[in-house]
mmCIF file of C-alpha atoms in Angstrom:
data_model
loop_
_atom_site.group_PDB
_atom_site.id
_atom_site.type_symbol
_atom_site.label_atom_id
_atom_site.label_comp_id
_atom_site.label_asym_id
_atom_site.label_seq_id
_atom_site.Cartn_x
_atom_site.Cartn_y
_atom_site.Cartn_z
ATOM 1 C CA MET A 18 -8.303 -5.325 -32.539
ATOM 2 C CA VAL A 19 -8.488 -3.147 -29.407
ATOM 3 C CA PRO A 20 -8.715 0.611 -30.065
ATOM 4 C CA LEU A 21 -6.324 2.865 -28.154
ATOM 5 C CA VAL A 22 -8.308 5.717 -26.643
ATOM 6 C CA SER A 23 -7.900 8.077 -23.736
ATOM 7 C CA HIS A 24 -10.289 9.189 -21.024
ATOM 8 C CA ALA A 25 -10.921 12.395 -22.971
ATOM 9 C CA ASP A 26 -12.240 10.348 -25.906
ATOM 10 C CA LEU A 27 -14.769 8.591 -23.694
ATOM 11 C CA GLU A 28 -15.683 11.496 -21.436
ATOM 12 C CA PRO A 29 -18.795 12.597 -23.406
ATOM 13 C CA TYR A 30 -20.184 9.041 -23.222
ATOM 14 C CA ILE A 31 -19.391 8.733 -19.521
ATOM 15 C CA GLN A 32 -21.192 12.022 -18.912
ATOM 16 C CA ARG A 33 -24.261 10.745 -20.790
ATOM 17 C CA ILE A 34 -24.247 7.652 -18.559
ATOM 18 C CA ALA A 35 -23.913 9.863 -15.468
ATOM 19 C CA ASP A 36 -26.883 11.899 -16.694
ATOM 20 C CA GLY A 37 -29.075 8.813 -16.912
ATOM 21 C CA GLU A 38 -28.726 7.275 -20.371
ATOM 22 C CA THR A 39 -29.197 3.507 -20.002
ATOM 23 C CA SER A 40 -28.331 2.284 -23.509
ATOM 24 C CA PRO A 41 -25.093 0.238 -23.696
ATOM 25 C CA LEU A 42 -22.834 3.090 -24.802
ATOM 26 C CA LEU A 43 -19.614 1.526 -23.550
ATOM 27 C CA THR A 44 -20.348 -1.932 -22.164
ATOM 28 C CA LYS A 45 -22.834 -4.734 -22.424
ATOM 29 C CA GLN A 46 -22.943 -4.955 -18.627
ATOM 30 C CA PRO A 47 -24.732 -2.052 -16.929
ATOM 31 C CA ILE A 48 -22.591 0.608 -15.277
ATOM 32 C CA THR A 49 -23.287 0.245 -11.542
ATOM 33 C CA THR A 50 -21.163 3.062 -10.105
ATOM 34 C CA LEU A 51 -18.884 5.879 -11.183
ATOM 35 C CA SER A 52 -15.522 6.086 -9.499
ATOM 36 C CA LEU A 53 -13.756 9.386 -8.983
ATOM 37 C CA SER A 54 -10.014 9.327 -9.562
ATOM 38 C CA SER A 55 -7.877 11.045 -6.914
ATOM 39 C CA GLY A 56 -6.900 13.896 -9.234
ATOM 40 C CA THR A 57 -3.256 13.592 -8.208
ATOM 41 C CA THR A 58 -2.078 12.491 -11.662
ATOM 42 C CA GLU A 59 -3.585 15.231 -13.806
ATOM 43 C CA GLY A 60 -4.819 17.792 -11.330
ATOM 44 C CA ARG A 61 -8.535 17.100 -11.668
ATOM 45 C CA GLN A 62 -10.857 14.277 -10.711
ATOM 46 C CA LYS A 63 -12.339 12.110 -13.464
ATOM 47 C CA TYR A 64 -15.246 9.672 -13.636
ATOM 48 C CA VAL A 65 -14.268 6.058 -14.279
ATOM 49 C CA PRO A 66 -17.228 3.705 -14.972
ATOM 50 C CA TYR A 67 -17.463 0.516 -12.890
ATOM 51 C CA THR A 68 -19.533 -2.609 -13.486
ATOM 52 C CA SER A 69 -20.145 -5.596 -11.236
ATOM 53 C CA HIS A 70 -16.985 -7.073 -12.781
ATOM 54 C CA SER A 71 -14.958 -4.336 -11.057
ATOM 55 C CA SER A 72 -16.197 -5.356 -7.598
ATOM 56 C CA LYS A 73 -15.587 -9.025 -8.314
ATOM 57 C CA THR A 74 -11.985 -8.424 -9.396
ATOM 58 C CA THR A 75 -11.303 -6.412 -6.238
ATOM 59 C CA LEU A 76 -12.521 -9.251 -4.038
ATOM 60 C CA GLN A 77 -10.646 -11.769 -6.183
ATOM 61 C CA ILE A 78 -7.276 -10.032 -5.968
ATOM 62 C CA PHE A 79 -7.578 -9.460 -2.212
ATOM 63 C CA LYS A 80 -8.375 -13.130 -1.625
ATOM 64 C CA LEU A 81 -5.551 -14.175 -3.924
ATOM 65 C CA ALA A 82 -3.035 -11.898 -2.214
ATOM 66 C CA ALA A 83 -4.196 -12.995 1.258
ATOM 67 C CA ALA A 84 -3.633 -16.631 0.292
ATOM 68 C CA TYR A 85 -0.017 -15.968 -0.702
ATOM 69 C CA ARG A 86 0.625 -13.894 2.438
ATOM 70 C CA SER A 87 -0.866 -16.507 4.741
ATOM 71 C CA ARG A 88 1.604 -19.103 3.450
ATOM 72 C CA VAL A 89 4.506 -17.015 4.720
ATOM 73 C CA TYR A 90 2.897 -15.043 7.551
ATOM 74 C CA PRO A 91 -0.004 -17.130 8.891
ATOM 75 C CA THR A 92 -2.452 -15.215 11.064
ATOM 76 C CA ARG A 93 -4.755 -16.354 13.828
ATOM 77 C CA GLU A 94 -8.409 -16.940 13.038
ATOM 78 C CA GLY A 95 -10.524 -14.088 14.282
ATOM 79 C CA GLY A 96 -7.537 -11.751 14.511
ATOM 80 C CA ARG A 97 -7.763 -8.018 13.988
ATOM 81 C CA ILE A 98 -6.325 -5.743 11.319
ATOM 82 C CA LEU A 99 -5.306 -2.189 12.159
ATOM 83 C CA GLU A 100 -6.368 -0.520 8.922
ATOM 84 C CA PHE A 101 -5.809 3.165 8.286
ATOM 85 C CA ILE A 102 -8.613 3.446 5.754
ATOM 86 C CA TYR A 103 -10.799 6.423 4.949
ATOM 87 C CA GLY A 104 -14.002 6.771 2.974
ATOM 88 C CA SER A 105 -15.716 9.903 1.747
ATOM 89 C CA LYS A 106 -19.326 10.739 1.047
ATOM 90 C CA GLN A 107 -20.925 9.084 -1.940
ATOM 91 C CA PHE A 108 -23.323 11.143 -4.016
ATOM 92 C CA LYS A 109 -25.845 10.550 -6.778
ATOM 93 C CA THR A 110 -25.336 11.800 -10.306
ATOM 94 C CA LYS A 111 -28.135 13.405 -12.298
ATOM 95 C CA GLY A 112 -29.011 9.945 -13.619
ATOM 96 C CA GLY A 113 -29.080 8.352 -10.162
ATOM 97 C CA LEU A 114 -25.742 6.512 -10.261
ATOM 98 C CA SER A 115 -23.694 6.337 -7.093
ATOM 99 C CA ALA A 116 -20.440 8.297 -7.454
ATOM 100 C CA GLY A 117 -17.417 8.507 -5.183
ATOM 101 C CA THR A 118 -13.803 7.463 -4.915
ATOM 102 C CA ALA A 119 -12.873 3.865 -5.723
ATOM 103 C CA THR A 120 -11.852 3.205 -2.116
ATOM 104 C CA THR A 121 -15.118 4.691 -0.847
ATOM 105 C CA HIS A 122 -17.151 2.363 -3.077
ATOM 106 C CA TYR A 123 -15.146 -0.617 -1.876
ATOM 107 C CA PHE A 124 -15.329 0.166 1.863
ATOM 108 C CA ALA A 125 -19.101 0.645 1.529
ATOM 109 C CA SER A 126 -19.615 -2.535 -0.485
ATOM 110 C CA PRO A 127 -20.737 -6.005 0.591
ATOM 111 C CA GLU A 128 -17.396 -7.246 -0.784
ATOM 112 C CA PHE A 129 -15.516 -5.413 1.988
ATOM 113 C CA LYS A 130 -17.459 -7.280 4.674
ATOM 114 C CA LEU A 131 -17.236 -10.508 2.690
ATOM 115 C CA LYS A 132 -13.446 -10.193 2.451
ATOM 116 C CA GLN A 133 -13.197 -9.987 6.246
ATOM 117 C CA GLN A 134 -15.426 -13.020 6.673
ATOM 118 C CA GLN A 135 -13.609 -15.115 4.069
ATOM 119 C CA THR A 136 -10.126 -14.233 5.349
ATOM 120 C CA ASN A 137 -11.369 -14.417 8.966
ATOM 121 C CA SER A 138 -9.598 -11.170 9.847
ATOM 122 C CA PHE A 139 -11.574 -8.148 10.953
ATOM 123 C CA THR A 140 -10.785 -4.450 10.884
ATOM 124 C CA CYS A 141 -10.532 -2.713 14.264
ATOM 125 C CA SER A 142 -12.722 0.253 13.290
ATOM 126 C CA PRO A 143 -16.468 0.349 12.601
ATOM 127 C CA HIS A 144 -18.098 1.809 9.507
ATOM 128 C CA GLU A 145 -18.705 5.182 11.188
ATOM 129 C CA VAL A 146 -14.986 5.727 11.812
ATOM 130 C CA ILE A 147 -14.023 4.806 8.250
ATOM 131 C CA PHE A 148 -16.620 7.197 6.802
ATOM 132 C CA CYS A 149 -16.120 10.087 9.207
ATOM 133 C CA GLY A 150 -15.056 12.524 6.487
ATOM 134 C CA ASP A 151 -12.448 14.135 8.777
ATOM 135 C CA TYR A 152 -9.228 12.156 8.414
ATOM 136 C CA LYS A 153 -7.770 13.438 11.687
ATOM 137 C CA GLN A 154 -10.786 12.287 13.706
ATOM 138 C CA SER A 155 -10.791 8.957 11.854
ATOM 139 C CA THR A 156 -7.073 8.487 12.494
ATOM 140 C CA TYR A 157 -7.471 9.188 16.202
ATOM 141 C CA CYS A 158 -10.177 6.541 16.485
ATOM 142 C CA HIS A 159 -8.207 4.057 14.371
ATOM 143 C CA PHE A 160 -5.385 4.329 16.921
ATOM 144 C CA LEU A 161 -7.660 4.212 19.952
ATOM 145 C CA LEU A 162 -9.372 1.034 18.765
ATOM 146 C CA GLY A 163 -6.139 -0.400 17.388
ATOM 147 C CA LEU A 164 -4.589 -0.111 20.850
ATOM 148 C CA PHE A 165 -7.746 -1.322 22.587
ATOM 149 C CA TYR A 166 -7.475 -4.501 20.490
ATOM 150 C CA SER A 167 -3.654 -4.444 20.524
ATOM 151 C CA PRO A 168 -3.058 -8.103 21.522
ATOM 152 C CA GLN A 169 -5.315 -9.247 18.654
ATOM 153 C CA VAL A 170 -3.757 -7.139 15.884
ATOM 154 C CA GLU A 171 -2.173 -9.438 13.281
ATOM 155 C CA PHE A 172 -0.911 -6.855 10.807
ATOM 156 C CA ILE A 173 -1.106 -3.150 9.997
ATOM 157 C CA THR A 174 -2.196 -1.855 6.622
ATOM 158 C CA SER A 175 -3.379 1.051 4.515
ATOM 159 C CA THR A 176 -3.837 1.655 0.813
ATOM 160 C CA PHE A 177 -0.539 3.533 0.516
ATOM 161 C CA ALA A 178 2.624 3.588 2.636
ATOM 162 C CA TYR A 179 2.220 7.352 2.831
ATOM 163 C CA CYS A 180 -1.036 6.935 4.764
ATOM 164 C CA ILE A 181 0.658 4.839 7.459
ATOM 165 C CA VAL A 182 3.548 7.288 7.824
ATOM 166 C CA GLN A 183 1.132 10.220 7.958
ATOM 167 C CA ALA A 184 -1.010 8.497 10.589
ATOM 168 C CA LEU A 185 1.965 7.587 12.788
ATOM 169 C CA GLY A 186 3.110 11.196 12.637
ATOM 170 C CA LEU A 187 -0.271 12.230 14.051
ATOM 171 C CA PHE A 188 0.008 9.576 16.768
ATOM 172 C CA GLU A 189 3.075 11.365 18.112
ATOM 173 C CA ASP A 190 0.735 14.258 18.966
ATOM 174 C CA TYR A 191 -2.284 12.172 20.045
ATOM 175 C CA TRP A 192 -0.843 9.514 22.336
ATOM 176 C CA ARG A 193 -1.471 11.227 25.682
ATOM 177 C CA ASP A 194 -5.150 11.814 24.887
ATOM 178 C CA ILE A 195 -5.464 8.230 23.640
ATOM 179 C CA CYS A 196 -3.962 6.889 26.874
ATOM 180 C CA ASN A 197 -6.461 8.963 28.841
ATOM 181 C CA ASP A 198 -9.341 7.519 26.804
ATOM 182 C CA LEU A 199 -8.052 3.963 27.319
ATOM 183 C CA TYR A 200 -7.743 4.572 31.055
ATOM 184 C CA ASN A 201 -11.242 6.011 31.519
ATOM 185 C CA GLY A 202 -13.175 4.398 28.659
ATOM 186 C CA THR A 203 -13.944 7.858 27.284
ATOM 187 C CA LEU A 204 -13.498 9.666 23.984
ATOM 188 C CA SER A 205 -11.562 12.910 23.565
ATOM 189 C CA PRO A 206 -13.513 16.136 22.892
ATOM 190 C CA ARG A 207 -11.476 16.428 19.688
ATOM 191 C CA ILE A 208 -13.912 13.821 18.268
ATOM 192 C CA THR A 209 -16.977 15.886 17.415
ATOM 193 C CA VAL A 210 -18.959 13.696 14.980
ATOM 194 C CA PRO A 211 -21.885 12.204 16.979
ATOM 195 C CA SER A 212 -22.071 8.933 15.026
ATOM 196 C CA ILE A 213 -18.379 8.249 15.643
ATOM 197 C CA ARG A 214 -18.650 9.026 19.337
ATOM 198 C CA THR A 215 -21.555 6.623 19.698
ATOM 199 C CA SER A 216 -19.961 3.783 17.727
ATOM 200 C CA VAL A 217 -16.569 4.020 19.465
ATOM 201 C CA LEU A 218 -17.972 4.381 22.984
ATOM 202 C CA ASP A 219 -20.079 1.276 22.356
ATOM 203 C CA LEU A 220 -16.851 -0.694 21.821
ATOM 204 C CA ILE A 221 -14.364 0.526 24.396
ATOM 205 C CA LYS A 222 -14.354 0.295 28.172
ATOM 206 C CA PRO A 223 -11.888 1.415 30.862
ATOM 207 C CA ASN A 224 -8.634 -0.555 30.844
ATOM 208 C CA THR A 225 -6.221 0.975 33.331
ATOM 209 C CA GLY A 226 -3.583 -1.713 32.863
ATOM 210 C CA LEU A 227 -3.473 -1.281 29.091
ATOM 211 C CA ALA A 228 -3.446 2.516 29.370
ATOM 212 C CA THR A 229 -0.549 2.454 31.830
ATOM 213 C CA TRP A 230 1.426 0.061 29.629
ATOM 214 C CA VAL A 231 0.826 2.126 26.474
ATOM 215 C CA GLY A 232 1.802 5.312 28.315
ATOM 216 C CA SER A 233 5.097 3.883 29.566
ATOM 217 C CA GLN A 234 5.929 2.524 26.103
ATOM 218 C CA CYS A 235 5.191 5.891 24.491
ATOM 219 C CA GLU A 236 7.398 7.762 26.966
ATOM 220 C CA GLU A 237 10.309 5.498 26.024
ATOM 221 C CA LEU A 238 9.506 5.768 22.325
ATOM 222 C CA GLU A 239 9.288 9.554 22.454
ATOM 223 C CA ALA A 240 12.774 9.666 23.978
ATOM 224 C CA SER A 241 14.114 7.552 21.089
ATOM 225 C CA ASN A 242 12.380 9.569 18.336
ATOM 226 C CA TRP A 243 9.700 6.856 18.017
ATOM 227 C CA TYR A 244 12.109 4.261 16.662
ATOM 228 C CA GLY A 245 10.404 0.843 16.664
ATOM 229 C CA LEU A 246 6.958 2.250 17.547
ATOM 230 C CA ILE A 247 4.942 -0.427 15.746
ATOM 231 C CA PRO A 248 6.395 -3.623 17.289
ATOM 232 C CA LYS A 249 6.429 -1.963 20.720
ATOM 233 C CA LEU A 250 2.715 -1.153 20.714
ATOM 234 C CA TRP A 251 1.501 -4.076 18.593
ATOM 235 C CA PRO A 252 3.798 -6.927 19.666
ATOM 236 C CA ASN A 253 1.804 -9.615 17.815
ATOM 237 C CA ALA A 254 1.784 -7.801 14.462
ATOM 238 C CA LYS A 255 3.527 -9.897 11.832
ATOM 239 C CA TYR A 256 4.025 -7.419 8.981
ATOM 240 C CA ILE A 257 3.139 -4.066 7.436
ATOM 241 C CA TYR A 258 1.090 -4.289 4.248
ATOM 242 C CA SER A 259 0.587 -1.479 1.749
ATOM 243 C CA ILE A 260 1.375 -0.223 -1.734
ATOM 244 C CA MET A 261 5.070 0.590 -1.392
ATOM 245 C CA THR A 262 6.275 0.858 -4.987
ATOM 246 C CA GLY A 263 6.507 3.813 -7.361
ATOM 247 C CA SER A 264 5.820 7.143 -5.690
ATOM 248 C CA MET A 265 5.586 5.424 -2.290
ATOM 249 C CA GLN A 266 9.265 4.462 -2.183
ATOM 250 C CA PRO A 267 10.413 7.742 -0.552
ATOM 251 C CA TYR A 268 8.342 6.850 2.538
ATOM 252 C CA LEU A 269 9.939 3.450 3.130
ATOM 253 C CA GLU A 270 12.831 4.782 5.220
ATOM 254 C CA LYS A 271 10.434 6.471 7.636
ATOM 255 C CA LEU A 272 8.308 3.332 7.736
ATOM 256 C CA LYS A 273 11.389 1.249 8.533
ATOM 257 C CA HIS A 274 12.161 3.697 11.337
ATOM 258 C CA TYR A 275 8.720 3.126 12.858
ATOM 259 C CA THR A 276 9.144 -0.646 12.575
ATOM 260 C CA GLY A 277 12.658 -0.569 13.990
ATOM 261 C CA ASP A 278 13.608 -2.805 11.050
ATOM 262 C CA GLN A 279 11.901 -5.626 12.970
ATOM 263 C CA LEU A 280 8.808 -6.199 10.812
ATOM 264 C CA PRO A 281 8.618 -7.201 7.129
ATOM 265 C CA LEU A 282 7.295 -4.597 4.715
ATOM 266 C CA VAL A 283 4.983 -6.429 2.305
ATOM 267 C CA SER A 284 4.132 -4.675 -0.928
ATOM 268 C CA ALA A 285 0.444 -4.803 -1.849
ATOM 269 C CA GLU A 286 -1.148 -5.468 -5.232
ATOM 270 C CA TYR A 287 -0.373 -3.550 -8.407
ATOM 271 C CA GLY A 288 -3.258 -1.628 -9.862
ATOM 272 C CA SER A 289 -4.627 1.669 -11.087
ATOM 273 C CA THR A 290 -7.879 3.578 -10.767
ATOM 274 C CA GLU A 291 -9.057 1.847 -13.936
ATOM 275 C CA SER A 292 -8.191 -1.775 -13.153
ATOM 276 C CA TRP A 293 -6.244 -4.176 -10.992
ATOM 277 C CA ILE A 294 -3.179 -5.482 -12.803
ATOM 278 C CA GLY A 295 -1.082 -7.929 -10.792
ATOM 279 C CA VAL A 296 -0.567 -9.691 -7.475
ATOM 280 C CA ASN A 297 2.522 -10.043 -5.285
ATOM 281 C CA MET A 298 3.117 -13.799 -5.173
ATOM 282 C CA ASP A 299 6.317 -13.477 -3.118
ATOM 283 C CA PRO A 300 5.471 -11.490 0.036
ATOM 284 C CA CYS A 301 9.013 -12.026 1.363
ATOM 285 C CA SER A 302 10.468 -9.777 -1.338
ATOM 286 C CA ALA A 303 11.576 -6.345 -0.179
ATOM 287 C CA PRO A 304 9.429 -3.563 -1.712
ATOM 288 C CA GLN A 305 12.288 -2.365 -3.908
ATOM 289 C CA ASN A 306 12.669 -5.871 -5.374
ATOM 290 C CA VAL A 307 9.033 -6.921 -5.633
ATOM 291 C CA THR A 308 7.613 -8.317 -8.873
ATOM 292 C CA PHE A 309 3.945 -8.657 -9.764
ATOM 293 C CA THR A 310 2.235 -11.451 -11.643
ATOM 294 C CA VAL A 311 -0.352 -10.130 -14.099
ATOM 295 C CA VAL A 312 -3.838 -11.595 -13.649
ATOM 296 C CA PRO A 313 -5.070 -11.792 -17.269
ATOM 297 C CA THR A 314 -8.794 -11.879 -16.463
ATOM 298 C CA PHE A 315 -8.862 -8.387 -14.917
ATOM 299 C CA SER A 316 -8.429 -6.455 -18.181
ATOM 300 C CA TYR A 317 -6.987 -6.895 -21.645
ATOM 301 C CA PHE A 318 -3.254 -6.200 -21.341
ATOM 302 C CA GLU A 319 -0.822 -5.118 -24.035
ATOM 303 C CA PHE A 320 2.844 -4.223 -23.701
ATOM 304 C CA ILE A 321 4.758 -1.631 -25.716
ATOM 305 C CA PRO A 322 8.432 -2.662 -26.092
ATOM 306 C CA LEU A 323 10.827 0.140 -25.163
ATOM 307 C CA HIS A 324 14.254 0.119 -26.819
ATOM 308 C CA ARG A 325 16.898 2.463 -25.486
ATOM 309 C CA LYS A 326 18.285 4.826 -28.129
ATOM 310 C CA ALA A 327 21.983 4.493 -28.916
ATOM 311 C CA ALA A 328 22.533 8.089 -27.782
ATOM 312 C CA CYS A 329 21.588 7.072 -24.239
ATOM 313 C CA ASP A 330 24.591 4.771 -24.035
ATOM 314 C CA THR A 331 26.942 7.704 -24.578
ATOM 315 C CA VAL A 332 25.476 9.740 -21.716
ATOM 316 C CA VAL A 333 27.396 9.494 -18.450
ATOM 317 C CA GLY A 334 25.282 7.610 -15.946
ATOM 318 C CA ALA A 335 22.622 6.898 -18.540
ATOM 319 C CA ALA A 336 22.192 3.313 -17.371
ATOM 320 C CA GLY A 337 19.722 4.450 -14.746
ATOM 321 C CA GLY A 338 18.707 7.873 -15.903
ATOM 322 C CA CYS A 339 18.009 8.073 -19.650
ATOM 323 C CA ASP A 340 14.325 7.892 -20.589
ATOM 324 C CA ASP A 341 14.721 8.380 -24.341
ATOM 325 C CA TYR A 342 13.313 5.241 -25.992
ATOM 326 C CA LEU A 343 12.149 3.914 -29.315
ATOM 327 C CA GLU A 344 8.754 2.229 -29.051
ATOM 328 C CA GLY A 345 7.882 -1.048 -30.733
ATOM 329 C CA ASP A 346 4.443 -2.343 -31.675
ATOM 330 C CA PRO A 347 2.278 -3.486 -28.733
ATOM 331 C CA VAL A 348 2.360 -7.209 -27.989
ATOM 332 C CA PRO A 349 -0.110 -9.311 -25.964
ATOM 333 C CA LEU A 350 0.731 -10.858 -22.614
ATOM 334 C CA SER A 351 1.507 -14.208 -24.221
ATOM 335 C CA LYS A 352 4.378 -12.708 -26.253
ATOM 336 C CA VAL A 353 6.165 -10.773 -23.516
ATOM 337 C CA LYS A 354 9.892 -11.618 -23.345
ATOM 338 C CA ILE A 355 11.930 -11.866 -20.155
ATOM 339 C CA GLY A 356 14.472 -9.050 -19.915
ATOM 340 C CA GLN A 357 12.677 -6.709 -22.318
ATOM 341 C CA GLN A 358 11.412 -3.399 -20.931
ATOM 342 C CA TYR A 359 7.774 -2.519 -21.659
ATOM 343 C CA GLU A 360 5.171 0.111 -21.005
ATOM 344 C CA ILE A 361 1.876 -1.485 -20.027
ATOM 345 C CA VAL A 362 -1.403 -0.657 -21.780
ATOM 346 C CA LEU A 363 -4.677 -1.932 -20.369
ATOM 347 C CA THR A 364 -8.187 -1.957 -21.760
ATOM 348 C CA THR A 365 -10.874 -2.495 -19.138
ATOM 349 C CA PHE A 366 -14.201 -4.201 -19.625
ATOM 350 C CA THR A 367 -15.747 -0.739 -19.553
ATOM 351 C CA ALA A 368 -13.628 0.111 -22.634
ATOM 352 C CA PHE A 369 -11.330 2.538 -20.844
ATOM 353 C CA VAL A 370 -7.668 2.468 -21.856
ATOM 354 C CA ASP A 371 -4.867 3.516 -19.522
ATOM 355 C CA HIS A 372 -1.773 4.101 -21.573
ATOM 356 C CA GLY A 373 0.497 6.067 -19.270
ATOM 357 C CA TYR A 374 2.582 8.750 -20.911
ATOM 358 C CA VAL A 375 2.584 7.269 -24.416
ATOM 359 C CA VAL A 376 0.391 9.969 -25.968
ATOM 360 C CA SER A 377 2.177 12.749 -24.068
ATOM 361 C CA ARG A 378 5.550 11.636 -25.377
ATOM 362 C CA ARG A 379 4.350 11.285 -28.973
ATOM 363 C CA THR A 380 2.814 14.767 -29.022
ATOM 364 C CA ASN A 381 5.683 16.359 -27.079
ATOM 365 C CA SER A 382 3.171 17.614 -24.509
ATOM 366 C CA ILE A 383 5.391 16.889 -21.529
ATOM 367 C CA GLY A 384 6.433 20.496 -21.088
ATOM 368 C CA PRO A 385 9.114 22.422 -19.200
ATOM 369 C CA LEU A 386 9.723 21.413 -15.609
ATOM 370 C CA GLU A 387 9.931 23.638 -12.541
ATOM 371 C CA LEU A 388 11.658 22.073 -9.531
ATOM 372 C CA CYS A 389 10.977 23.517 -6.076
ATOM 373 C CA VAL A 390 12.641 22.916 -2.724
ATOM 374 C CA VAL A 391 9.831 23.401 -0.218
ATOM 375 C CA GLN A 392 9.430 23.848 3.527
ATOM 376 C CA PRO A 393 8.512 20.929 5.820
ATOM 377 C CA GLY A 394 4.756 20.387 5.913
ATOM 378 C CA THR A 395 4.169 21.392 2.281
ATOM 379 C CA PHE A 396 3.081 17.939 1.145
ATOM 380 C CA ARG A 397 0.670 17.648 4.068
ATOM 381 C CA LYS A 398 -0.817 20.984 2.981
ATOM 382 C CA ILE A 399 -1.236 19.648 -0.571
ATOM 383 C CA MET A 400 -2.856 16.493 0.817
ATOM 384 C CA GLU A 401 -5.346 18.556 2.832
ATOM 385 C CA HIS A 402 -6.124 20.561 -0.308
ATOM 386 C CA TYR A 403 -6.963 17.412 -2.297
ATOM 387 C CA ILE A 404 -8.962 15.883 0.563
ATOM 388 C CA GLY A 405 -10.892 19.135 0.848
ATOM 389 C CA ASN A 406 -11.824 18.772 -2.821
ATOM 390 C CA GLY A 407 -13.232 15.250 -2.532
ATOM 391 C CA ALA A 408 -10.237 12.893 -2.489
ATOM 392 C CA THR A 409 -9.743 10.587 0.495
ATOM 393 C CA MET A 410 -6.715 9.844 2.630
ATOM 394 C CA SER A 411 -6.853 6.221 1.442
ATOM 395 C CA GLN A 412 -6.641 7.372 -2.168
ATOM 396 C CA PHE A 413 -4.181 10.228 -1.896
ATOM 397 C CA LYS A 414 -0.627 10.028 -3.139
ATOM 398 C CA THR A 415 1.636 13.030 -3.431
ATOM 399 C CA PRO A 416 1.332 14.322 -7.028
ATOM 400 C CA SER A 417 4.342 13.638 -9.217
ATOM 401 C CA CYS A 418 3.668 16.995 -10.865
ATOM 402 C CA LEU A 419 1.043 19.755 -10.977
ATOM 403 C CA VAL A 420 -0.497 20.383 -14.408
ATOM 404 C CA TYR A 421 -1.420 24.056 -14.488
ATOM 405 C CA GLN A 422 -4.232 23.769 -17.024
ATOM 406 C CA TRP A 423 -6.607 22.416 -14.360
ATOM 407 C CA HIS A 424 -8.003 24.763 -11.695
ATOM 408 C CA PHE A 425 -7.680 21.947 -9.137
ATOM 409 C CA ALA A 426 -3.886 21.895 -9.637
ATOM 410 C CA LYS A 427 -3.544 25.668 -9.891
ATOM 411 C CA THR A 428 -4.943 26.031 -6.378
ATOM 412 C CA ALA A 429 -2.536 23.399 -5.048
ATOM 413 C CA LYS A 430 0.308 25.203 -6.840
ATOM 414 C CA LYS A 431 -0.374 28.259 -4.683
ATOM 415 C CA ASP A 432 0.373 26.128 -1.615
ATOM 416 C CA VAL A 433 3.699 25.131 -3.169
ATOM 417 C CA ASP A 434 4.580 28.720 -4.111
ATOM 418 C CA THR A 435 4.037 30.008 -0.575
ATOM 419 C CA LYS A 436 6.256 27.239 0.858
ATOM 420 C CA CYS A 437 8.977 27.370 -1.813
ATOM 421 C CA ILE A 438 12.525 27.968 -0.551
ATOM 422 C CA MET A 439 14.343 27.604 -3.876
ATOM 423 C CA ASP A 440 13.274 26.751 -7.412
ATOM 424 C CA ASP A 441 14.794 26.022 -10.811
ATOM 425 C CA TYR A 442 12.987 26.178 -14.157
ATOM 426 C CA THR A 443 14.148 23.967 -17.010
#
C-alpha cells in the first residue's frame, strides 16, 4: 500500500533534513541534495529531496533517449551541441546539504560530463558560461561559441522550447556584436563577468571568413523576419530537441518559423521536478502527437481512471473542452488499459507523491479565474521576476496561473496588472 500524501505533508520532515537531521526520516538512502522547484506551478519554490538514485535516473533516461534519437538522426562522433542551458548558484542549508534548482544540480554533476563522454557529443559552452547567473550574458556567449563551432553543431537543444525561442529573440538584437567578436576574436563589453570573459576568450580566435559569412546570412534573415534562422546558421544541425508538450505547445509555431519548417522538432523526455516518468521512443513523431513510454524503475506509478460525466456529452463542443470527470480507484502500471484516460500519480523513492490536481478538485479549491489580455513583453517580465528570485532560465516555464496566497506570485501578479489591457473575472 502506497500512501497518498502531498508536499505539505512532508514539508516538516524535509525541513528537519535541511537543518541537519541525519536519521532516515523519509528514505533508507541518504538525502544527497535538495532541489528547488521553479515556483511556476504554485507561486513559491519548494524543497524536493534527492538521493543518488535521482542522479542515476537522470543519466539513464538521457542515455536511453539518445539511443532512440541516434537510430533516426545519427550524429558524428565528437560533434557539438548548441545547448541553451543555465545554472544558478548552489547554496548550503543549515545542515550542510547542497540546495539549488534541479537543472543546476545536474549541470554541476559528474553525470553531466559523463553523459557527454558516453554519447560522444559535447556542449559548445564551458562551465563558466552555464553558471554565469545572468541569462542574457550566458545567452550571448552560447551564441558566440555556437557560431564559432557552427560546422560541428549536430543539434540544438534546451530544457524547454520556450528557452530556445527566448534565446533566438535575443539573437536578433545581438548578432552584429557577435559578428564583430567573431571577426576580431574579442568579447563584447556587455559581458562583464570576469570568469566568463576568461573562459570564452581562451576558446575563440579571429575568424574573418566565418564572421563575414554569418553577417551576410543575418542581413538576409533580418529582411525575411528571421524565417529559417537555424538551418541557415547551423547547416549541419539535424534537429531541435526540447520539451515541447503541455505548456510549451504555444511556442512551437515560433520555433517552426525559426527552423523554416526544415528541421524536425523532437520532443524530449516526460518528467516533473519530483521524478522522470517516460521516454520518447519515436523521435519522428511531431510534438503534438508524441507518446511517452513509462520507465517503471524511476518511481512507483499509479493511474487514476477518469470517466467523463454524462452531462459533458450534452455540452456543445464538449468532446475537447469538458473537464468534469468521475474518478475511479488508482490502478498500477500493469493494469492500464489502452484507450482509457488517466491522471498519473507517482511516488518517488524519497516518498514524495505528485498527484496533480486531484486534491484540489476534491476539495473544490480551484477557485475563480481571472483572465487577462496583456501587452507584449509581459511574459518576459514574469520570467525575469522568477529568475530574480532564484529560478533559472533552464527551469522556467510560463506559469499556468498565479496563486495569490504566496508572496512570490503576488509580486509577479503586479507585473501582470501593470501590463493588462483587458480582463474578465469568472
